[in-house]
PDB file of C-alpha atoms in Angstrom:
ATOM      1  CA  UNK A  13      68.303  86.043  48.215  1.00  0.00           C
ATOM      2  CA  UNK A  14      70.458  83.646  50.326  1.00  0.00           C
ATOM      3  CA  UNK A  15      73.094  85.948  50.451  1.00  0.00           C
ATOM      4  CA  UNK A  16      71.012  89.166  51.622  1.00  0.00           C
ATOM      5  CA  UNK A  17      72.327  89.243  55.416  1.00  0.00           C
ATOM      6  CA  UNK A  18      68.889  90.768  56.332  1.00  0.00           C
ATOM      7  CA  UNK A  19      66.486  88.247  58.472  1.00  0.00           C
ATOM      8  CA  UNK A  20      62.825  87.740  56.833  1.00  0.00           C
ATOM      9  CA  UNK A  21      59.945  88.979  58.834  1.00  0.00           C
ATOM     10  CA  UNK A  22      56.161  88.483  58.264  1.00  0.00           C
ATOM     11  CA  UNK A  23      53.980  91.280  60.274  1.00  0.00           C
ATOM     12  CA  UNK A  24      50.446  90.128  61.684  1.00  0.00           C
ATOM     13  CA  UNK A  25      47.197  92.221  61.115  1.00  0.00           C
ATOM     14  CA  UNK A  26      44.149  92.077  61.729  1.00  0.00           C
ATOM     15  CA  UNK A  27      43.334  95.901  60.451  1.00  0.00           C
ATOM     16  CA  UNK A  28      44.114  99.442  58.802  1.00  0.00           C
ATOM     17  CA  UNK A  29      48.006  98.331  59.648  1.00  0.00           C
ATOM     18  CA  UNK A  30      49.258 101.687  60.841  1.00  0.00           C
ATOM     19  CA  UNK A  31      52.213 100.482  62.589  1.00  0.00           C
ATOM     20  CA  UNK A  32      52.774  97.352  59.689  1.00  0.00           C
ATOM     21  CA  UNK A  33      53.033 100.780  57.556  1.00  0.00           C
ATOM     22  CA  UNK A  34      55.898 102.260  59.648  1.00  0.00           C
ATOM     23  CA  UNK A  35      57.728  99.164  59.640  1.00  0.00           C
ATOM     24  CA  UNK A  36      57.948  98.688  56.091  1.00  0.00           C
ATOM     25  CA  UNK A  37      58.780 102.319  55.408  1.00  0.00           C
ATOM     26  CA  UNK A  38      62.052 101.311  57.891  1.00  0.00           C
ATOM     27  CA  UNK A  39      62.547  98.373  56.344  1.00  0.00           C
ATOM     28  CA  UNK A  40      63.217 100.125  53.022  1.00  0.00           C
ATOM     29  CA  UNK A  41      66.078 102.382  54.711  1.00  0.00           C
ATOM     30  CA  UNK A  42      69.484 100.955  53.706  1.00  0.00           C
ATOM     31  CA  UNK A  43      70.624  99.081  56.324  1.00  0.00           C
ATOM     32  CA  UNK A  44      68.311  97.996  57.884  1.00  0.00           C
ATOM     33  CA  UNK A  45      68.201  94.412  59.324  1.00  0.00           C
ATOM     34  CA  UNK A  46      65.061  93.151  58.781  1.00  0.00           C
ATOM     35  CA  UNK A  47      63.392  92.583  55.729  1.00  0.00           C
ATOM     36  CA  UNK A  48      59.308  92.436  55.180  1.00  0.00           C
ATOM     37  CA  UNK A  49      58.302  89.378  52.966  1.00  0.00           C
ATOM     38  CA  UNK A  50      55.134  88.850  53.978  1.00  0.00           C
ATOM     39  CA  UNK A  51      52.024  90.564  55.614  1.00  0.00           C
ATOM     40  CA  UNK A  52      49.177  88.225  56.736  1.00  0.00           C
ATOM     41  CA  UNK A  53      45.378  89.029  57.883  1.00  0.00           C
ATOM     42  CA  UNK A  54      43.079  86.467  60.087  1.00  0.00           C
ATOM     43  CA  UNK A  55      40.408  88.967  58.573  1.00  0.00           C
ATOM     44  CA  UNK A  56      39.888  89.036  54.543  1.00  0.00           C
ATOM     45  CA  UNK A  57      39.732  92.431  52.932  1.00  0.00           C
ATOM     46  CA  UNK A  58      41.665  94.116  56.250  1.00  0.00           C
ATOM     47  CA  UNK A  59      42.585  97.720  54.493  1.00  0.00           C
ATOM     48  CA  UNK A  60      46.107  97.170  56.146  1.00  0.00           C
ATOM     49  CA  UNK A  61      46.533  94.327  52.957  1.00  0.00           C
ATOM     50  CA  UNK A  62      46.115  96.532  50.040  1.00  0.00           C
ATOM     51  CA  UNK A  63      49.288  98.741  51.914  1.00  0.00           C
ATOM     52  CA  UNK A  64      51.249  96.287  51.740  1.00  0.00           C
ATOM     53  CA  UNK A  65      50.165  94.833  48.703  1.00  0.00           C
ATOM     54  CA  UNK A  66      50.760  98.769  47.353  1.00  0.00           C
ATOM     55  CA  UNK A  67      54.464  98.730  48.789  1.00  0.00           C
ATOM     56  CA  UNK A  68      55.286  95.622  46.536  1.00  0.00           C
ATOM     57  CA  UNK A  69      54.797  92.799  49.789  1.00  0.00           C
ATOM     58  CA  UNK A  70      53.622  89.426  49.295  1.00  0.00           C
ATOM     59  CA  UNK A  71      50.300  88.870  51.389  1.00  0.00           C
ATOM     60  CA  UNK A  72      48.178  86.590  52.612  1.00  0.00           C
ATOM     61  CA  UNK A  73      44.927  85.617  54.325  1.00  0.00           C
ATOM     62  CA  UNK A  74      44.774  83.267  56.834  1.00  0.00           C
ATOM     63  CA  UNK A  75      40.768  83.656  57.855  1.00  0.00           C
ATOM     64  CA  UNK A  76      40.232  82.699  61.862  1.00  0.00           C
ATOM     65  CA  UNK A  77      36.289  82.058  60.649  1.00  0.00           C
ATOM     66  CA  UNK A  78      37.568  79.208  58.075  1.00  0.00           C
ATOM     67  CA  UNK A  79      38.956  76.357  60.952  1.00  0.00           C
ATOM     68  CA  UNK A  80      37.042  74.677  63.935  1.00  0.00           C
ATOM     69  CA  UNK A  81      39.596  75.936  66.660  1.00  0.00           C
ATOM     70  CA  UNK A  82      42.100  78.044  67.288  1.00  0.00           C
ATOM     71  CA  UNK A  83      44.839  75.129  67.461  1.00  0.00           C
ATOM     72  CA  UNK A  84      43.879  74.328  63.391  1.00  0.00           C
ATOM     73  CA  UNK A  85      44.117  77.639  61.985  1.00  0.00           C
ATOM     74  CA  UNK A  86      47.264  78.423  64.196  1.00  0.00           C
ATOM     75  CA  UNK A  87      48.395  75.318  62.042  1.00  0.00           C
ATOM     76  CA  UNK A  88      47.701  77.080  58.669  1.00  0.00           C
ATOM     77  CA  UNK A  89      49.170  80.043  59.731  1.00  0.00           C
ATOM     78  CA  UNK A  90      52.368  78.404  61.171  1.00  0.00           C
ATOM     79  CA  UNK A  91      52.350  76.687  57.627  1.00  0.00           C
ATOM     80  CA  UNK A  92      51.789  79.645  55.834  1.00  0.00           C
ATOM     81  CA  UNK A  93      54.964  81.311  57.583  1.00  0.00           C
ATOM     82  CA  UNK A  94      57.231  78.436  57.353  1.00  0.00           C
ATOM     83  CA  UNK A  95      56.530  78.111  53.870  1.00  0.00           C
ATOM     84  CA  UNK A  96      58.079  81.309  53.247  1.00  0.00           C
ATOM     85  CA  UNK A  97      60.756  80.855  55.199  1.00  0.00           C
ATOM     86  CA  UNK A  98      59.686  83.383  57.601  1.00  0.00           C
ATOM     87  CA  UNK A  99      62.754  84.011  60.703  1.00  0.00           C
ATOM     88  CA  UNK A 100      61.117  86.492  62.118  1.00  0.00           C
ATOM     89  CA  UNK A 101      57.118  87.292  63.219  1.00  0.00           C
ATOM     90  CA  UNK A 102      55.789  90.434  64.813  1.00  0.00           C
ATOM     91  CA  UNK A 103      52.505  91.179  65.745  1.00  0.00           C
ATOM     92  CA  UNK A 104      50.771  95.273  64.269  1.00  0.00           C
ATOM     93  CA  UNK A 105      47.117  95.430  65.572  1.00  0.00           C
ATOM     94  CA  UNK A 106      46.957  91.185  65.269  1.00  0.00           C
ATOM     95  CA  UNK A 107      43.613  90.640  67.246  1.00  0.00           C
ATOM     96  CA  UNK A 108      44.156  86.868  68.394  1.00  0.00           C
ATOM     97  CA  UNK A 109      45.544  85.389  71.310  1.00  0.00           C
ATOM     98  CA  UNK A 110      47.807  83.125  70.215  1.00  0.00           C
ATOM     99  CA  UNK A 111      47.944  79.361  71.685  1.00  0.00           C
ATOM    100  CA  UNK A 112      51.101  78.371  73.872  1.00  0.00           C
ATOM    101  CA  UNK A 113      51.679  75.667  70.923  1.00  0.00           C
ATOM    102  CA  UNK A 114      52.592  78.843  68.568  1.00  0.00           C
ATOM    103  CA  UNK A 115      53.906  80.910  70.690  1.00  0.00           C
ATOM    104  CA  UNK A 116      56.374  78.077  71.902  1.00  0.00           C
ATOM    105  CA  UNK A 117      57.109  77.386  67.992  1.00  0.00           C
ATOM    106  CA  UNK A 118      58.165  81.151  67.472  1.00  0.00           C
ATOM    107  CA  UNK A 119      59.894  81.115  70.676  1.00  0.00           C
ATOM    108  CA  UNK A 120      62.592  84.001  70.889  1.00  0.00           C
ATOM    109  CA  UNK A 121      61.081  85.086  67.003  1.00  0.00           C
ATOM    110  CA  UNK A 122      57.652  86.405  68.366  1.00  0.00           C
ATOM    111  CA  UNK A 123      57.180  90.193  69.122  1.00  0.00           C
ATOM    112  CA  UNK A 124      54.159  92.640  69.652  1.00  0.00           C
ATOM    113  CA  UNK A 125      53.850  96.321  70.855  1.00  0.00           C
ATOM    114  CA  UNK A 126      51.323  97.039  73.572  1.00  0.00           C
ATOM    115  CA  UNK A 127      50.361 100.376  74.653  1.00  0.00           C
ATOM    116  CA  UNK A 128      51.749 100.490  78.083  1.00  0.00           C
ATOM    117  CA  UNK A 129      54.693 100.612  79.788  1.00  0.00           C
ATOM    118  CA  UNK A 130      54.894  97.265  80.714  1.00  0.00           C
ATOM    119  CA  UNK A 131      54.526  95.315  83.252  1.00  0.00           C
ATOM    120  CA  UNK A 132      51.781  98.471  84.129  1.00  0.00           C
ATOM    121  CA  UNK A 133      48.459  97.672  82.564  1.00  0.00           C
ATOM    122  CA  UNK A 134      48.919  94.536  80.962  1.00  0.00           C
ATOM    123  CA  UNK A 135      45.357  93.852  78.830  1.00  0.00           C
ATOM    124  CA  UNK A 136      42.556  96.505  77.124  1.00  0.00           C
ATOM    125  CA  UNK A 137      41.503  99.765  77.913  1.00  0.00           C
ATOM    126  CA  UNK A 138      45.135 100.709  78.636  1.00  0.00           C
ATOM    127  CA  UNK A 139      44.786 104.147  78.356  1.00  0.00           C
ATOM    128  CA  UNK A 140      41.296 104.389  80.511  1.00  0.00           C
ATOM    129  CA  UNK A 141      43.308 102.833  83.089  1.00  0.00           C
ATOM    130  CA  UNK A 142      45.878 104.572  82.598  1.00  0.00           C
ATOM    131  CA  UNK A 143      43.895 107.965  83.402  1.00  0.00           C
ATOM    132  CA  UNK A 144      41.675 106.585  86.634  1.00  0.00           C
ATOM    133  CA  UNK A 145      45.085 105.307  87.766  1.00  0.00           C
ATOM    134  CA  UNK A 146      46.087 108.917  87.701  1.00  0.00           C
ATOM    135  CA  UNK A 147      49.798 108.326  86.490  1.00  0.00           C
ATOM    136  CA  UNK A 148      52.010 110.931  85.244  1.00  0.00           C
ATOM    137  CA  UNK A 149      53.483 109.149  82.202  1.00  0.00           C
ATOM    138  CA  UNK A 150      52.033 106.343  79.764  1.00  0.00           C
ATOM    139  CA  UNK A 151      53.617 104.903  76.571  1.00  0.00           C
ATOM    140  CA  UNK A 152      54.591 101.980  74.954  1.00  0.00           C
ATOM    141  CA  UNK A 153      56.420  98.672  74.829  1.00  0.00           C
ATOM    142  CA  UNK A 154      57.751  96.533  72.461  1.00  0.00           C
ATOM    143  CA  UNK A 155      58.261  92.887  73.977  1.00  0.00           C
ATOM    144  CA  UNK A 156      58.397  89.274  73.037  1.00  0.00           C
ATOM    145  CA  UNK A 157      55.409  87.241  73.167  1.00  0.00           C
ATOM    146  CA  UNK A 158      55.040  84.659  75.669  1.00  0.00           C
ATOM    147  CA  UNK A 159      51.912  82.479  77.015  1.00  0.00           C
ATOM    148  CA  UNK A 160      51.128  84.805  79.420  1.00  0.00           C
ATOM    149  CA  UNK A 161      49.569  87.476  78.442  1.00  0.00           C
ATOM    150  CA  UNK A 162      51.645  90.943  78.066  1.00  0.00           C
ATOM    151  CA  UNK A 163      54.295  89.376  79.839  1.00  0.00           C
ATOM    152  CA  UNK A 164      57.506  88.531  77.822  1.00  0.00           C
ATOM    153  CA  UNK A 165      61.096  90.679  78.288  1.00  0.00           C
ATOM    154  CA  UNK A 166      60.287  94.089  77.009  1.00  0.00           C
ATOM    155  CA  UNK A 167      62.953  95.148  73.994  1.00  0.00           C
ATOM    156  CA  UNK A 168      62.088  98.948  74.481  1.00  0.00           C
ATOM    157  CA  UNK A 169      59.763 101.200  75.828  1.00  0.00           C
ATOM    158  CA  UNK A 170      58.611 105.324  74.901  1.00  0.00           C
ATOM    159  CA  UNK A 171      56.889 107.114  76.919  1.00  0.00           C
ATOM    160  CA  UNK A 172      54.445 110.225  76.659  1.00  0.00           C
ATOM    161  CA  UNK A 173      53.387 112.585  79.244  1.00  0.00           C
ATOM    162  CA  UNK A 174      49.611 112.355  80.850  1.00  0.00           C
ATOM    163  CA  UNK A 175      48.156 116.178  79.916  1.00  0.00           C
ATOM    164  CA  UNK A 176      45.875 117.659  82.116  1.00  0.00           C
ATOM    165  CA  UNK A 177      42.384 117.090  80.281  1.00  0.00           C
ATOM    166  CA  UNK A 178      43.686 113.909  78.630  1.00  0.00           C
ATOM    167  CA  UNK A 179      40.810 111.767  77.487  1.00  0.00           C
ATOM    168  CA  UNK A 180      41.069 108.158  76.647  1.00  0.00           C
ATOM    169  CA  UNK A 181      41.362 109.153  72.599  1.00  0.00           C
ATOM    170  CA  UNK A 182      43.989 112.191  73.133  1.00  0.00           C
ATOM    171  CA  UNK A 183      45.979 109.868  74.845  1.00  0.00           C
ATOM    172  CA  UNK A 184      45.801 106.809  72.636  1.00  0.00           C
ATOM    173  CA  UNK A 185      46.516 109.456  69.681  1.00  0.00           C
ATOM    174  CA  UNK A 186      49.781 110.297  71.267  1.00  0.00           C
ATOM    175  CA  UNK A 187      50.563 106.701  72.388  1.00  0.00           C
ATOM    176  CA  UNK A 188      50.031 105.601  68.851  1.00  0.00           C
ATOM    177  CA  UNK A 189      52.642 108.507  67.359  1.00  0.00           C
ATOM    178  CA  UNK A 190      55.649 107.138  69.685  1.00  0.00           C
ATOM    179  CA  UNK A 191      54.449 103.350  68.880  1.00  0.00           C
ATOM    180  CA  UNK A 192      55.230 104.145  64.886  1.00  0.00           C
ATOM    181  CA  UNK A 193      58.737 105.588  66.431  1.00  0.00           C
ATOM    182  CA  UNK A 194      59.298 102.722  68.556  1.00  0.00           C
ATOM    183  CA  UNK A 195      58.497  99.286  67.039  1.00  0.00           C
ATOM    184  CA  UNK A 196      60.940 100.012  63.838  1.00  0.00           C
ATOM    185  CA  UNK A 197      63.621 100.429  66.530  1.00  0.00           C
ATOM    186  CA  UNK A 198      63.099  97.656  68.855  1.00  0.00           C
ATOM    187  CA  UNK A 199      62.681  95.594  65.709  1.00  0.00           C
ATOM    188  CA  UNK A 200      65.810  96.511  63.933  1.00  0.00           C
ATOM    189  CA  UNK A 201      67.083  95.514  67.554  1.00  0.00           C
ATOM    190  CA  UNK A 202      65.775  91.908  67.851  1.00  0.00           C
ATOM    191  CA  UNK A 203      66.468  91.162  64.142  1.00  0.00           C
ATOM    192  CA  UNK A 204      70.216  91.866  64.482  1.00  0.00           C
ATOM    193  CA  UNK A 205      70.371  89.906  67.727  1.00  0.00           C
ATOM    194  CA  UNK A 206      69.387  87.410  65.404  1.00  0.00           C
ATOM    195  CA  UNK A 207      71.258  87.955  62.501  1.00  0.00           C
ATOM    196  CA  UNK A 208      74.117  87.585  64.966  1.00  0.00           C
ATOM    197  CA  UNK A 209      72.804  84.547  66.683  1.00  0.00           C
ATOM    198  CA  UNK A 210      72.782  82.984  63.121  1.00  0.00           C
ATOM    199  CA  UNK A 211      76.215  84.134  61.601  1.00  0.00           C
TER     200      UNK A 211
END
């Protein structure tokens, strides 16, 4: 596989892995510039496993519940990735924070979609507050991870409009539609910066 120009990626769940799911249906496009080699779960028996395990990807659990701090099972993950010569990590529905000791050790090769349009509501309850802020457009953002929260370069954005008689679901529905649109894109983006950065 040394010669496939294509840059391994693991993907980061904690769940159902709806947006893992789009990412490895893109991923099997010709062309494409990422390749999925391995999906891995703080949470054992996370449904978004068997999909991946059912599109013929290597997983792995890496359980959060199993180490005495956040800094040791960062460890096993970081070991975990590294041993599969992982280039690439991006973060579907991954519910830990991460420490600034992995996020500086992925530096550049750490990215995660929030449901925003970034730098607007940064955190939870994005779309609540996206309705009491009254705003005429929400969305979502792909961006690099840093150690503050929600606040590395964005990669790409989409946006959806705010409906009159939006509720907090109907909008997160719609969000969730142009996230499984977006994060395939912005990915395909940041892996060929980095197949180019490595040529």
């Amino acid at each position: 596989m040394s010669d496939d120009p294509r840059v391994s990626t693991a993907i980061l769940i904690s769940g159902r892995g709806s947006n893992m799911a789009s990412l490895v249906a893109a991923a099997a496009e010709p062309g494409y510039p990422a390749r999925i080699d391995l999906v891995v779960s703080n949470r054992p028996g996370a449904p978004g496993l068997a999909r991946a395990e059912a599109a013929g990807i290597a997983t792995a659990t890496v359980d959060h519940k199993a180490f005495p701090d956040r800094e040791s099972f960062e460890r096993a993950l970081d070991a975990r990735l590294r041993e599969a010569s992982i280039a690439l990590v991006v973060l579907a529905g991954f519910m830990r924070v991460l420490t600034p000791w992995f996020v500086a050790r992925w530096e550049g090769r750490l990215v995660n979609i929030h449901p925003s349009l970034l730098p607007a509501f940064r955190g939870t309850d994005t779309h609540a507050r996206a309705l009491a802020a009254g705003v005429a457009e929400h969305g979502c953002s792909v961006h690099l991870v840093t150690a503050d929260l929600d606040a590395g370069p964005v990669i790409a954005q989409e946006t959806v409009p705010v409906l009159p008689g939006d509720t907090a679901e109907t909008l997160a529905a719609r969000v969730l539609e142009r996230e499984h649109v977006l994060y395939p894109r912005a990915l395909a983006t940041l892996a060929s910066h980095i197949a180019r950065n490595r040529a």
